[in-house]
CSV table of C-alpha atoms in Angstrom, one decimal:
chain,number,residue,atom,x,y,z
U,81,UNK,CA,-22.0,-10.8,-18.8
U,82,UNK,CA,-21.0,-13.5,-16.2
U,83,UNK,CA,-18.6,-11.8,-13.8
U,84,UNK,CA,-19.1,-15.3,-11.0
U,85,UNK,CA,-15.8,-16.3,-13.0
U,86,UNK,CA,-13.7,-13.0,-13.1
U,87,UNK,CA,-14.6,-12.7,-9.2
U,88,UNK,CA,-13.5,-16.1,-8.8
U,89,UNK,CA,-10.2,-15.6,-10.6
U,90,UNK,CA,-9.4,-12.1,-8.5
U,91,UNK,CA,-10.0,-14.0,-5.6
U,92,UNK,CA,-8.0,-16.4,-6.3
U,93,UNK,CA,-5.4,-13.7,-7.5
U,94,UNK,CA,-5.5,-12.0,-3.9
U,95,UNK,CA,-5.3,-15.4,-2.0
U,96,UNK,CA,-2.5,-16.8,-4.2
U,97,UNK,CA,-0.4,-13.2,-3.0
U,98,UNK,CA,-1.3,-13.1,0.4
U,99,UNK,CA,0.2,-16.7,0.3
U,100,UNK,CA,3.4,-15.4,-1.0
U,101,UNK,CA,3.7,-12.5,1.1
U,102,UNK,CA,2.6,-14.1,4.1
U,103,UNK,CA,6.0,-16.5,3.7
U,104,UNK,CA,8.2,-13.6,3.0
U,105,UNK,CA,6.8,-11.4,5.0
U,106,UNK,CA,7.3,-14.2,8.4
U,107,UNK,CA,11.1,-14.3,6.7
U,108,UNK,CA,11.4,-10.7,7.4
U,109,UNK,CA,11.3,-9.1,3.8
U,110,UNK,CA,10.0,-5.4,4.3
U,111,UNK,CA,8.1,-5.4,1.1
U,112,UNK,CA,5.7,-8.0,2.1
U,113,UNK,CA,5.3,-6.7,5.6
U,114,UNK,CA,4.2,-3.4,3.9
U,115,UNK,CA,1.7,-5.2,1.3
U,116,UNK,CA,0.7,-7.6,4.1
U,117,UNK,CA,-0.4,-4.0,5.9
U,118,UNK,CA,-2.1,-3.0,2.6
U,119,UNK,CA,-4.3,-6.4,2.7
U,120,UNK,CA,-5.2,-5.8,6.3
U,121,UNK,CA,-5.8,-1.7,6.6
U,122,UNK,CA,-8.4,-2.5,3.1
U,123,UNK,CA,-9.7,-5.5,3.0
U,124,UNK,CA,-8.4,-7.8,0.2
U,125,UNK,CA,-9.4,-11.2,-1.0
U,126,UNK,CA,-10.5,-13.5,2.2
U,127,UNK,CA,-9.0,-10.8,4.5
U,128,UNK,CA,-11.7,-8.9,6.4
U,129,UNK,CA,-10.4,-5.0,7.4
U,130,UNK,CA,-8.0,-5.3,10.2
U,131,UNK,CA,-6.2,-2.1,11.7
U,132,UNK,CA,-4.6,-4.0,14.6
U,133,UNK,CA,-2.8,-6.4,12.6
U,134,UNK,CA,-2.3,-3.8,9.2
U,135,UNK,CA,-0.4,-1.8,12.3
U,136,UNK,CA,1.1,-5.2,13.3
U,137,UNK,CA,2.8,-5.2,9.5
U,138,UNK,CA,3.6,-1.6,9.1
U,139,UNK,CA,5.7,-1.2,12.1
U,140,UNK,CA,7.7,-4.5,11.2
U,141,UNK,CA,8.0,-2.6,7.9
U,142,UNK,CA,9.1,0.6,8.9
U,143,UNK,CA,11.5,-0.8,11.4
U,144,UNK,CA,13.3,-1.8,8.5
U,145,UNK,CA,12.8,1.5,7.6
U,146,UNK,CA,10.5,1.5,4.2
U,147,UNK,CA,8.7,4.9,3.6
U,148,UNK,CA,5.6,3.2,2.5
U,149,UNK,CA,5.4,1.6,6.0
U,150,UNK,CA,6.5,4.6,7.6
U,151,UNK,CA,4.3,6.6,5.8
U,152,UNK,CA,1.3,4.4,6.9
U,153,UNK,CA,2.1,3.6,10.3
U,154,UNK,CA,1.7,7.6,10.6
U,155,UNK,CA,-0.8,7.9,8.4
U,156,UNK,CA,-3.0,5.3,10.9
U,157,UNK,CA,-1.7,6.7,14.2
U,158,UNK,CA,-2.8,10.2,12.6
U,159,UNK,CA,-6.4,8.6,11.8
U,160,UNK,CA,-6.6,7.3,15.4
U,161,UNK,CA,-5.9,10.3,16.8
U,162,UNK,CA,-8.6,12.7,15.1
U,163,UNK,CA,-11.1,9.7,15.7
């Protein structure tokens, strides 16, 4: 089983969102902040694992007041704290 293609494709798949959300999310849309925050907190596609800027995402998120933001930005300030 060649999986070279079907990691290709995924990647592909994850840079082709981040893309999108990267443009909504600089618009302002509170979804893509959120997912933007998703991409950074776990490392997705060409995105290496970045707390600063997930934070950075989540709290433009959850100042428009989505739970998932909210939930996250406390969910990280909680991790901080009990590191």
């Amino acid at each position: 089983l060649d999986l070279t293609g079907l990691c290709g494709f995924l990647l592909a798949g994850f840079n082709a969102a981040l893309d999108a959300w990267l443009k909504a999310a600089e618009k302002g849309q509170k979804n893509a902040q959120c997912n933007l925050g998703l991409f950074y907190e776990h490392g997705r596609g060409e995105v290496e694992i970045d707390l600063v800027q997930a934070m950075f995402w989540y709290q433009k998120s959850a100042a428009q007041e989505f739970q998932q933001a909210i939930d996250a930005v406390e969910r990280l300030n909680h991790n901080q704290l009990n590191e």
